[in-house]
Short mmCIF file of C-alpha atoms in Angstrom, two decimals:
data_model
loop_
_atom_site.label_atom_id
_atom_site.label_comp_id
_atom_site.label_asym_id
_atom_site.label_seq_id
_atom_site.Cartn_x
_atom_site.Cartn_y
_atom_site.Cartn_z
CA MET H 1 85.73 67.00 134.50
CA ASN H 2 88.26 69.70 133.78
CA ASP H 3 88.40 71.63 130.52
CA ASP H 4 90.85 69.25 128.88
CA ASP H 5 88.70 66.25 129.72
CA VAL H 6 85.64 67.99 128.33
CA GLU H 7 87.55 68.78 125.16
CA VAL H 8 88.61 65.16 124.75
CA GLU H 9 85.06 63.94 125.31
CA LEU H 10 83.70 66.54 122.95
CA ARG H 11 86.13 65.47 120.23
CA ARG H 12 85.23 61.82 120.71
CA ALA H 13 81.50 62.53 120.65
CA ILE H 14 81.70 64.80 117.60
CA ARG H 15 83.69 62.20 115.69
CA ALA H 16 81.17 59.55 116.61
CA GLU H 17 78.39 61.81 115.39
CA ALA H 18 80.25 62.58 112.15
CA TYR H 19 80.59 58.90 111.35
CA ARG H 20 77.18 57.88 112.70
CA PRO H 21 75.56 57.19 109.33
CA PRO H 22 77.55 54.89 107.04
CA MET H 23 78.56 56.91 104.00
CA ILE H 24 78.62 54.78 100.89
CA LEU H 25 79.72 55.90 97.48
CA ARG H 26 76.95 54.38 95.38
CA PRO H 27 77.47 53.62 91.67
CA GLU H 28 73.96 54.76 90.82
CA SER H 29 74.63 58.09 92.49
CA LEU H 30 77.80 58.55 90.46
CA ARG H 31 75.98 57.59 87.26
CA ALA H 32 73.24 60.13 87.97
CA ARG H 33 75.82 62.82 88.56
CA LEU H 34 77.72 62.01 85.41
CA ALA H 35 74.48 62.27 83.45
CA ALA H 36 73.71 65.61 85.08
CA GLU H 37 77.19 66.87 84.32
CA THR H 38 76.86 65.83 80.72
CA ALA H 39 73.77 67.97 80.59
CA SER H 40 75.54 70.84 82.27
CA ARG H 41 78.31 70.73 79.68
CA ARG H 42 75.80 71.21 76.91
CA SER H 43 76.25 74.90 77.20
CA SER H 44 79.83 76.08 77.35
CA THR H 45 78.82 79.58 78.33
CA TRP H 46 76.62 79.00 81.31
CA ARG H 47 79.31 79.58 83.87
CA ALA H 48 80.13 82.97 82.44
CA ALA H 49 76.45 83.80 82.25
CA LEU H 50 75.91 82.77 85.83
CA VAL H 51 78.83 84.83 87.06
CA ALA H 52 77.60 87.78 85.08
CA ALA H 53 74.15 87.30 86.51
CA LEU H 54 75.43 87.18 90.06
CA VAL H 55 77.88 90.02 89.74
CA GLY H 56 75.89 92.27 87.49
CA ALA H 57 72.48 91.60 88.78
CA VAL H 58 71.62 93.44 91.91
CA ALA H 59 68.29 91.85 91.43
CA VAL H 60 67.86 88.41 89.98
CA VAL H 61 64.14 88.06 89.70
CA VAL H 62 62.76 84.67 90.39
CA ALA H 63 60.07 83.58 88.02
CA VAL H 64 59.15 80.41 89.80
CA SER H 65 55.43 80.40 90.36
CA VAL H 66 55.46 79.83 94.06
CA SER H 67 52.22 81.42 94.99
CA GLN H 68 48.56 80.85 94.51
CA LEU H 69 47.69 84.36 95.63
CA PRO H 70 45.95 86.57 93.11
CA ARG H 71 48.17 89.07 91.41
CA THR H 72 47.65 92.65 92.55
CA PRO H 73 47.01 94.80 89.50
CA SER H 74 49.22 97.81 89.09
CA VAL H 75 47.39 101.09 89.21
CA GLY H 76 47.61 103.08 85.99
CA GLN H 77 49.29 100.35 84.00
CA PRO H 78 47.72 98.45 81.14
CA SER H 79 47.00 94.81 81.70
CA PRO H 80 50.08 92.85 80.68
CA THR H 81 47.95 90.58 78.53
CA ASP H 82 46.55 93.42 76.39
CA GLY H 83 46.77 92.45 72.73
CA CYS H 84 48.86 89.38 73.35
CA GLU H 85 47.56 85.85 72.89
CA VAL H 86 49.28 84.30 75.85
CA SER H 87 49.66 80.58 76.48
CA THR H 88 47.24 78.68 78.64
CA VAL H 89 48.41 77.62 82.07
CA VAL H 90 48.29 73.92 82.88
CA ARG H 91 48.23 73.15 86.58
CA HIS H 92 49.75 69.95 87.92
CA GLY H 93 48.96 69.04 91.50
CA SER H 94 48.01 71.81 93.89
CA TRP H 95 50.49 74.50 92.88
CA TRP H 96 52.79 73.60 90.00
CA LYS H 97 51.95 75.57 86.86
CA GLU H 98 53.36 75.26 83.38
CA ILE H 99 52.93 76.84 80.00
CA GLY H 100 54.21 75.73 76.62
CA GLY H 101 54.56 72.40 74.87
CA PRO H 102 54.46 70.12 73.06
CA ASN H 103 57.81 68.80 74.32
CA ALA H 104 59.15 71.60 76.52
CA PHE H 105 57.34 73.35 79.33
CA PHE H 106 58.09 76.49 81.31
CA ASN H 107 57.22 76.69 84.99
CA THR H 108 55.62 80.10 85.00
CA GLU H 109 52.45 81.99 84.26
CA PRO H 110 52.18 84.01 81.06
CA ASP H 111 51.82 87.31 82.93
CA ALA H 112 54.49 86.65 85.56
CA PHE H 113 57.17 88.79 83.92
CA HIS H 114 57.97 92.44 83.72
CA ALA H 115 60.65 94.20 81.72
CA GLU H 116 63.84 94.00 83.68
CA PRO H 117 67.51 94.55 82.89
CA ASN H 118 68.42 91.44 84.86
CA ASN H 119 67.72 87.80 84.27
CA TRP H 120 64.68 85.87 85.36
CA LEU H 121 65.19 82.30 86.48
CA LEU H 122 63.05 79.90 84.52
CA ILE H 123 62.58 76.22 85.25
CA THR H 124 62.17 74.41 81.94
CA ARG H 125 61.13 70.80 81.61
CA PHE H 126 62.04 68.90 78.46
CA GLN H 127 59.76 65.93 77.87
CA PRO H 128 61.28 63.73 76.63
CA ASP H 129 64.64 64.78 77.98
CA ALA H 130 67.56 65.55 75.70
CA SER H 131 70.06 62.75 75.22
CA PRO H 132 73.57 63.10 76.63
CA GLY H 133 75.68 65.27 74.39
CA GLN H 134 72.77 67.18 72.90
CA ASP H 135 72.56 70.95 73.27
CA ILE H 136 69.56 72.50 74.97
CA GLN H 137 68.69 76.14 74.56
CA VAL H 138 66.04 78.61 75.58
CA TRP H 139 65.49 82.04 74.06
CA ALA H 140 62.84 84.73 73.77
CA ASP H 141 61.63 86.61 70.68
CA ARG H 142 59.51 89.73 70.92
CA LEU H 143 56.63 89.35 68.52
CA GLY H 144 56.35 92.21 66.07
CA PRO H 145 59.63 94.07 66.35
CA GLY H 146 61.50 90.78 66.27
CA ASP H 147 63.88 91.35 69.18
CA HIS H 148 65.78 88.16 69.98
CA VAL H 149 67.23 87.54 73.45
CA PRO H 150 69.07 84.26 74.02
CA GLY H 151 68.64 82.68 77.42
CA SER H 152 71.50 81.05 79.23
CA TYR H 153 71.70 77.63 80.77
CA ASN H 154 72.19 77.68 84.54
CA SER H 155 72.02 74.11 85.79
CA ALA H 156 70.21 70.81 85.77
CA MET H 157 67.54 70.65 88.44
CA ASP H 158 66.41 67.92 90.74
CA PRO H 159 62.61 68.26 91.02
CA THR H 160 62.65 66.53 94.38
CA ASN H 161 64.30 69.68 95.75
CA ILE H 162 61.49 71.99 94.62
CA PHE H 163 58.84 72.77 97.19
CA HIS H 164 56.02 75.21 97.82
CA GLY H 165 55.71 75.34 101.57
CA SER H 166 55.95 71.67 102.46
CA GLU H 167 54.42 70.47 99.18
CA PRO H 168 56.85 69.01 96.68
CA ALA H 169 56.70 69.66 92.96
CA PRO H 170 54.83 66.94 91.07
CA ARG H 171 56.91 64.10 89.65
CA LEU H 172 56.51 65.05 86.02
CA PRO H 173 58.65 63.17 83.52
CA GLY H 174 61.53 64.49 81.45
CA GLY H 175 64.61 66.56 82.22
CA TRP H 176 64.38 69.63 84.46
CA TYR H 177 66.73 72.54 83.86
CA LEU H 178 67.16 76.06 85.12
CA PHE H 179 67.65 78.79 82.52
CA GLU H 180 68.18 82.50 82.85
CA GLN H 181 66.15 84.65 80.54
CA ARG H 182 65.96 88.41 80.15
CA PHE H 183 63.09 90.48 78.84
CA PRO H 184 64.54 93.96 78.30
CA VAL H 185 61.34 95.68 77.17
CA PRO H 186 57.61 95.12 77.69
CA GLY H 187 55.61 93.39 74.98
CA CYS H 188 54.44 90.07 73.69
CA TRP H 189 57.28 87.55 73.79
CA ARG H 190 57.56 83.98 72.59
CA LEU H 191 59.69 81.67 74.68
CA SER H 192 61.28 78.83 72.77
CA ALA H 193 63.10 75.74 73.96
CA ALA H 194 65.19 73.68 71.60
CA ILE H 195 67.30 70.54 71.52
CA ASP H 196 70.23 70.72 69.12
CA GLY H 197 68.65 73.75 67.47
CA ARG H 198 65.29 72.07 66.87
CA VAL H 199 62.43 73.83 68.66
CA VAL H 200 60.58 71.38 70.88
CA GLY H 201 58.38 73.75 72.84
CA THR H 202 57.12 77.33 72.78
CA ALA H 203 55.01 79.57 74.98
CA THR H 204 53.78 83.12 74.57
CA VAL H 205 54.03 85.47 77.51
CA SER H 206 53.10 89.05 78.03
CA VAL H 207 55.86 91.10 79.60
CA GLY H 208 54.54 94.09 81.43
CA ALA H 209 56.19 97.31 82.49
CA ARG H 210 58.19 97.09 85.63
CA ILE H 211 55.85 96.67 88.56
CA SER H 212 58.22 95.95 91.36
CA ALA H 213 57.20 99.25 92.96
CA ARG H 214 54.20 97.43 94.41
CA LEU H 215 54.61 94.85 97.12
CA PRO H 216 52.02 92.25 98.03
CA VAL H 217 50.39 92.88 101.38
CA GLY H 218 50.54 90.13 103.96
CA THR H 219 52.87 88.17 106.19
CA TYR H 220 55.73 86.43 104.42
CA MET H 221 58.13 83.86 105.77
CA THR H 222 61.39 82.67 104.24
CA THR H 223 60.84 79.12 103.03
CA THR H 224 64.37 78.15 104.00
CA ALA H 225 67.17 79.99 105.73
CA ILE H 226 69.86 81.67 103.69
CA ALA H 227 73.21 80.03 104.49
CA GLY H 228 74.50 81.40 107.76
CA GLU H 229 71.40 83.51 108.37
CA PRO H 230 68.31 82.89 110.47
CA CYS H 231 64.83 82.29 109.15
CA PHE H 232 62.68 85.38 109.26
CA ALA H 233 59.21 86.65 108.52
CA PHE H 234 57.74 90.10 108.17
CA LYS H 235 54.31 91.61 107.96
CA ASN H 236 53.92 93.97 105.02
CA GLU H 237 50.91 96.26 105.40
CA HIS H 238 51.31 98.53 102.37
CA ALA H 239 51.73 97.96 98.65
CA THR H 240 53.85 101.06 98.23
CA TYR H 241 56.11 103.15 100.44
CA GLU H 242 56.95 106.78 99.75
CA ASP H 243 59.61 106.78 102.40
CA VAL H 244 61.23 104.29 104.76
CA GLY H 245 58.50 102.27 106.46
CA ARG H 246 58.55 100.12 109.56
CA VAL H 247 57.27 96.55 109.53
CA GLN H 248 56.84 93.93 112.21
CA ALA H 249 59.33 91.11 111.79
CA TRP H 250 60.46 87.96 113.53
CA SER H 251 63.51 85.73 113.29
CA TRP H 252 64.43 82.25 114.49
CA ASP H 253 67.02 79.60 113.77
CA GLN H 254 65.87 77.02 111.27
CA GLY H 255 64.67 73.65 112.46
CA GLU H 256 66.44 70.38 112.10
CA SER H 257 64.52 69.68 108.91
CA GLY H 258 66.41 72.54 107.29
CA ASP H 259 63.37 74.63 106.50
CA CYS H 260 61.77 77.52 108.32
CA GLN H 261 58.63 75.65 109.34
CA SER H 262 60.27 74.39 112.48
CA ARG H 263 62.80 76.05 114.69
CA THR H 264 65.67 75.46 117.04
CA SER H 265 65.58 78.80 118.80
CA ASP H 266 63.02 81.14 120.26
CA VAL H 267 61.09 83.36 117.88
CA ILE H 268 62.61 86.81 118.29
CA PRO H 269 60.40 89.80 117.51
CA LEU H 270 62.22 92.46 115.48
CA THR H 271 61.53 95.73 113.81
CA GLY H 272 62.19 95.72 110.11
CA LEU H 273 62.43 98.52 107.60
CA ILE H 274 61.17 98.70 104.05
CA VAL H 275 63.53 101.02 102.22
CA PRO H 276 62.58 102.33 98.74
CA ARG H 277 65.39 101.89 96.23
CA GLU H 278 66.29 104.31 93.49
CA ASP H 279 65.27 101.76 90.85
CA SER H 280 61.70 101.82 92.25
CA GLY H 281 61.97 98.54 94.16
CA TYR H 282 62.27 98.00 97.89
CA ASP H 283 64.81 96.54 100.26
CA LEU H 284 63.80 94.78 103.46
CA VAL H 285 66.30 95.52 106.23
CA LEU H 286 66.29 93.54 109.46
CA SER H 287 68.51 93.98 112.46
CA VAL H 288 69.03 90.71 114.32
CA PRO H 289 70.48 90.98 117.83
CA LEU H 290 73.54 88.84 118.50
CA MET H 291 74.70 87.38 121.78
CA SER H 292 77.54 89.89 121.79
CA GLY H 293 75.01 92.69 122.09
CA GLN H 294 75.74 93.85 118.56
CA ASP H 295 73.27 93.66 115.72
CA HIS H 296 73.57 91.76 112.47
CA GLU H 297 71.93 93.35 109.45
CA ILE H 298 70.06 91.31 106.87
CA ARG H 299 69.22 93.18 103.67
CA VAL H 300 67.04 91.64 100.98
CA ALA H 301 66.07 93.26 97.68
CA LEU H 302 62.39 92.34 97.37
CA HIS H 303 60.71 91.40 94.14
CA ARG H 304 57.29 90.16 93.27
CA SER H 305 57.14 86.59 92.10
CA GLY H 306 53.71 85.94 90.69
CA GLY H 307 51.49 87.27 93.46
CA SER H 308 54.02 86.41 96.11
CA LEU H 309 57.51 87.55 96.99
CA ALA H 310 61.02 86.54 96.18
CA GLY H 311 64.22 88.40 96.75
CA VAL H 312 67.95 88.57 96.67
CA ALA H 313 69.92 88.65 99.92
CA LEU H 314 72.25 91.60 99.40
CA SER H 315 73.83 90.86 102.78
CA ALA H 316 74.57 87.23 101.84
CA GLU H 317 76.31 87.18 98.48
CA ASN H 318 73.09 87.79 96.53
CA ALA H 319 71.65 84.44 97.55
CA PRO H 320 68.10 83.96 96.25
CA VAL H 321 65.39 84.20 98.91
CA PHE H 322 62.01 82.58 98.56
CA PHE H 323 59.06 83.67 100.66
CA THR H 324 55.89 81.80 101.52
CA PRO H 325 52.73 83.68 102.48
CA ILE H 326 51.47 82.69 105.91
CA PRO H 327 48.45 83.84 107.91
CA ALA H 328 50.57 84.98 110.85
CA VAL H 329 53.69 84.11 112.81
CA ASP H 330 52.76 81.96 115.74
CA PRO H 331 55.54 82.27 118.30
CA THR H 332 54.72 78.80 119.62
CA PHE H 333 54.83 77.02 116.25
CA GLU H 334 56.54 73.66 115.73
CA PRO H 335 58.47 72.88 118.89
CA ARG H 336 62.14 72.05 118.81
CA GLN H 337 62.94 68.66 117.39
CA MET F 1 82.40 65.04 107.77
CA ALA F 2 79.86 66.34 105.26
CA PHE F 3 77.13 64.84 107.42
CA LEU F 4 78.25 67.01 110.30
CA ILE F 5 77.71 70.09 108.15
CA VAL F 6 74.52 69.31 106.24
CA ARG F 7 72.90 67.11 108.95
CA ASN F 8 71.14 64.97 106.39
CA GLU F 9 72.35 61.54 105.32
CA ARG F 10 71.13 61.76 101.75
CA ASP F 11 72.69 65.18 101.24
CA ALA F 12 75.94 63.94 102.77
CA GLU F 13 76.03 60.96 100.43
CA GLU F 14 75.44 63.21 97.47
CA ILE F 15 78.26 65.47 98.58
CA LEU F 16 80.51 62.45 98.87
CA ALA F 17 79.63 61.48 95.28
CA ASP F 18 80.09 65.06 94.05
CA THR F 19 83.45 65.27 95.79
CA ALA F 20 84.59 62.01 94.20
CA LEU F 21 83.55 63.18 90.76
CA THR F 22 85.16 66.58 91.21
CA ALA F 23 88.37 64.87 92.25
CA TRP F 24 88.21 62.54 89.26
CA ARG F 25 87.63 65.42 86.85
CA LYS F 26 90.12 67.88 88.27
CA ILE F 27 92.87 65.71 89.68
CA ASP F 28 95.29 67.16 87.11
CA ALA F 29 94.95 70.54 88.80
CA LEU F 30 96.50 69.15 91.99
CA ARG F 31 100.10 70.29 92.11
CA THR F 32 101.43 68.05 94.86
CA PRO F 33 100.15 64.69 96.07
CA GLU F 34 100.56 65.86 99.67
CA GLY F 35 97.81 68.40 99.09
CA LEU F 36 95.22 65.76 98.17
CA ARG F 37 93.62 65.43 101.60
CA SER F 38 93.31 69.15 102.10
CA TRP F 39 92.02 69.56 98.56
CA LEU F 40 89.33 66.91 99.07
CA LEU F 41 88.33 68.43 102.41
CA THR F 42 88.07 71.85 100.80
CA THR F 43 85.94 70.49 97.97
CA ALA F 44 83.64 68.57 100.29
CA THR F 45 83.24 71.47 102.71
CA ARG F 46 82.44 73.98 100.01
CA LEU F 47 79.97 71.63 98.37
CA ALA F 48 78.33 71.12 101.75
CA LEU F 49 78.13 74.84 102.49
CA ARG F 50 76.74 75.60 99.05
CA ARG F 51 74.12 72.96 99.24
CA ARG F 52 70.58 74.13 99.71
CA ARG F 53 69.02 72.19 102.49
CA ARG F 54 66.31 69.72 101.74
CA PHE F 55 62.89 70.54 103.03
CA GLN F 56 61.81 67.13 104.18
CA PRO F 57 61.68 67.05 107.95
CA GLN F 58 64.19 64.60 109.31
CA LEU F 59 62.06 63.36 112.15
CA VAL F 60 63.49 60.69 114.35
CA SER F 61 60.97 58.22 115.65
CA LEU F 62 61.07 57.30 119.29
CA GLU F 63 62.13 53.78 118.32
CA ALA F 64 64.96 55.13 116.19
CA ALA F 65 65.98 57.54 118.89
CA SER F 66 66.19 54.76 121.40
CA ASP F 67 68.47 52.86 119.02
CA VAL F 68 71.08 55.57 119.03
CA PRO F 69 74.34 53.86 119.94
CA THR F 70 75.64 54.97 123.25
CA ASP F 71 79.19 55.04 124.38
CA ASP F 72 79.32 54.10 128.02
CA ARG F 73 82.72 55.65 128.33
CA SER F 74 81.43 59.05 127.29
CA PRO F 75 79.52 61.28 129.68
CA ILE F 76 78.16 63.23 126.74
CA ASP F 77 74.58 62.57 125.77
CA ARG F 78 74.64 61.88 122.05
CA LEU F 79 71.12 63.14 121.44
CA GLU F 80 71.90 66.34 123.28
CA LEU F 81 75.05 66.75 121.26
CA ARG F 82 73.19 66.09 118.02
CA GLU F 83 70.67 68.75 118.81
CA ALA F 84 73.37 71.18 119.87
CA ILE F 85 75.22 70.66 116.57
CA ASN F 86 71.98 71.15 114.65
CA ARG F 87 71.56 74.53 116.30
CA LEU F 88 74.92 75.77 115.06
CA PRO F 89 74.94 77.77 111.82
CA PRO F 90 76.30 75.75 108.85
CA ARG F 91 79.62 77.57 108.63
CA MET F 92 80.24 77.03 112.32
CA ARG F 93 79.46 73.34 111.85
CA ALA F 94 82.03 73.26 109.05
CA VAL F 95 84.64 74.76 111.34
CA ILE F 96 83.82 72.20 114.03
CA ALA F 97 84.02 69.34 111.51
CA LEU F 98 87.35 70.48 110.13
CA HIS F 99 88.79 70.94 113.60
CA TYR F 100 87.47 67.91 115.46
CA VAL F 101 87.12 65.39 112.65
CA ALA F 102 89.68 66.40 110.03
CA ASP F 103 92.15 67.71 112.61
CA LEU F 104 93.09 70.66 110.46
CA PRO F 105 94.97 73.59 112.01
CA THR F 106 93.04 76.85 112.16
CA ALA F 107 95.06 78.45 109.35
CA GLN F 108 94.07 75.64 107.02
CA ILE F 109 90.45 75.74 108.19
CA ALA F 110 90.46 79.44 107.37
CA ALA F 111 91.62 78.67 103.84
CA VAL F 112 88.95 76.01 103.41
CA VAL F 113 85.99 78.07 104.61
CA GLY F 114 87.26 81.31 103.11
CA ARG F 115 87.46 83.29 106.32
CA SER F 116 90.34 84.82 108.28
CA GLU F 117 92.15 82.73 110.85
CA ASN F 118 90.94 85.05 113.59
CA THR F 119 87.37 84.54 112.49
CA VAL F 120 87.86 80.79 112.54
CA LYS F 121 89.31 80.95 116.04
CA THR F 122 86.36 83.05 117.18
CA GLN F 123 83.87 80.68 115.58
CA LEU F 124 85.60 77.70 117.11
CA ARG F 125 85.50 79.34 120.54
CA GLN F 126 81.83 80.27 120.16
CA ALA F 127 80.91 76.81 118.88
CA ARG F 128 82.73 75.12 121.75
CA ALA F 129 81.00 77.39 124.23
CA ARG F 130 77.61 76.73 122.72
CA LEU F 131 78.14 72.98 122.61
CA ARG F 132 79.36 72.94 126.19
CA VAL F 133 76.41 75.02 127.38
CA ALA F 134 74.06 72.72 125.54
CA LEU F 135 75.73 69.66 127.00
CA ALA F 136 75.77 70.93 130.56
CA ASP F 137 73.52 69.09 133.00
CA ASP F 138 71.31 72.10 133.56
CA PRO F 139 71.71 74.32 130.54
CA PRO F 140 70.79 77.92 131.25
CA GLU F 141 67.84 79.35 129.37
CA LEU F 142 69.08 81.65 126.67
CA THR F 143 67.34 84.96 126.83
CA ALA F 144 68.99 86.33 123.72
CA PRO F 145 68.98 84.67 120.33
CA ALA F 146 72.10 82.63 119.85
CA ARG F 147 73.29 83.84 116.51
CA GLU F 148 76.62 83.52 114.87
CA GLU F 149 78.63 86.71 114.68
CA PRO F 150 78.73 87.67 111.02
CA THR F 151 82.13 87.77 109.43
#
């Protein structure tokens, strides 16, 4: 076949592939979306808050409790729970943790936060869910001095899209929503969730001093690829870095399943850098070789999330990055599908 | 078309529903009726690119794989093509979908995906090359990672 013939065949085959599954606009799908949009309109300011969070926040810290690893205590810092009667964690399934109640629950641990000028992302479950047209709010009050920091609504969440490794979040009832909440100073804070101004759930958390200067030691893999970027993993051997440090790293193209636990390319060994930032955190910098012979830089601002890691991809429009701890990167893992 | 980008039937259906609702809500913002198709394509493509991929493995059983419809007229192996498309980065898949399925000119594709026309042409060329290599009878082993040039 000549080039033109190949092009014609390619077009025909791609079109056939595009229309392979029958796409049906289902009424129930539209109804579900309309309900979700009603919820999203409950807060008229969330869009502005989200834009502000993305533009202003070099670091959006992810408060989702994605790890079961023990938290590494910070040297020389008081325990974040000192003098603060924090809420008890209730575990559902193997990894999902919540605090609060009686009718609103926060997916976090009471010592997961540190004072931070930027917003934390907080999954909040209202049980029972708010009715369409009702307002839902989350805020934080510092106990004692009485500081009040309103949270901002981000979006409705579909719990079937929340995973830890390959384990889904438990199917708990109610409405799931993502809020952004800031804790500007350390202390004992009460989180409140309300429907139409009536408090339906509270939790007390202890917000420690900033501890992002310490990284958890271990090998961490991105749970899913950032749009347009490869999956990657790196082996962090030190909790702190005085200067730029080198780490072993690997990258591969995500598997057909869309996560990083399978692959569609070889696993490429890389050298990564851990670069201390001025604000006492660290950036992970990876250089991924391209076919052209040039390198593509991936830069992620790292943050602790519970005992694990999360981050913000500075090289990809501040997309959130979730990491999963793994024993090691096996270059022969999960063959191509 | 959304299926070509997200490679997951359920996600594609949800994008279809989201696109329909967006159109219903914002139809007043459309200045000329002629722009409807392009507007819908832009909405669908951006929704698809923004979508976080589901984690559930989309494994195809051997029985299902053997049921893949074949087109005797086409010399292209559909399974090979499917895998080759899966290997493309999402934005490159969007460019391919807009070119081969929606038949948009490169300038319009550039507007939809928010990249320059030159970048779109480059991505289209790279995608074609990668699909053709993948579809060749004896594809050469890649010794370097096949990554999309960042734009």
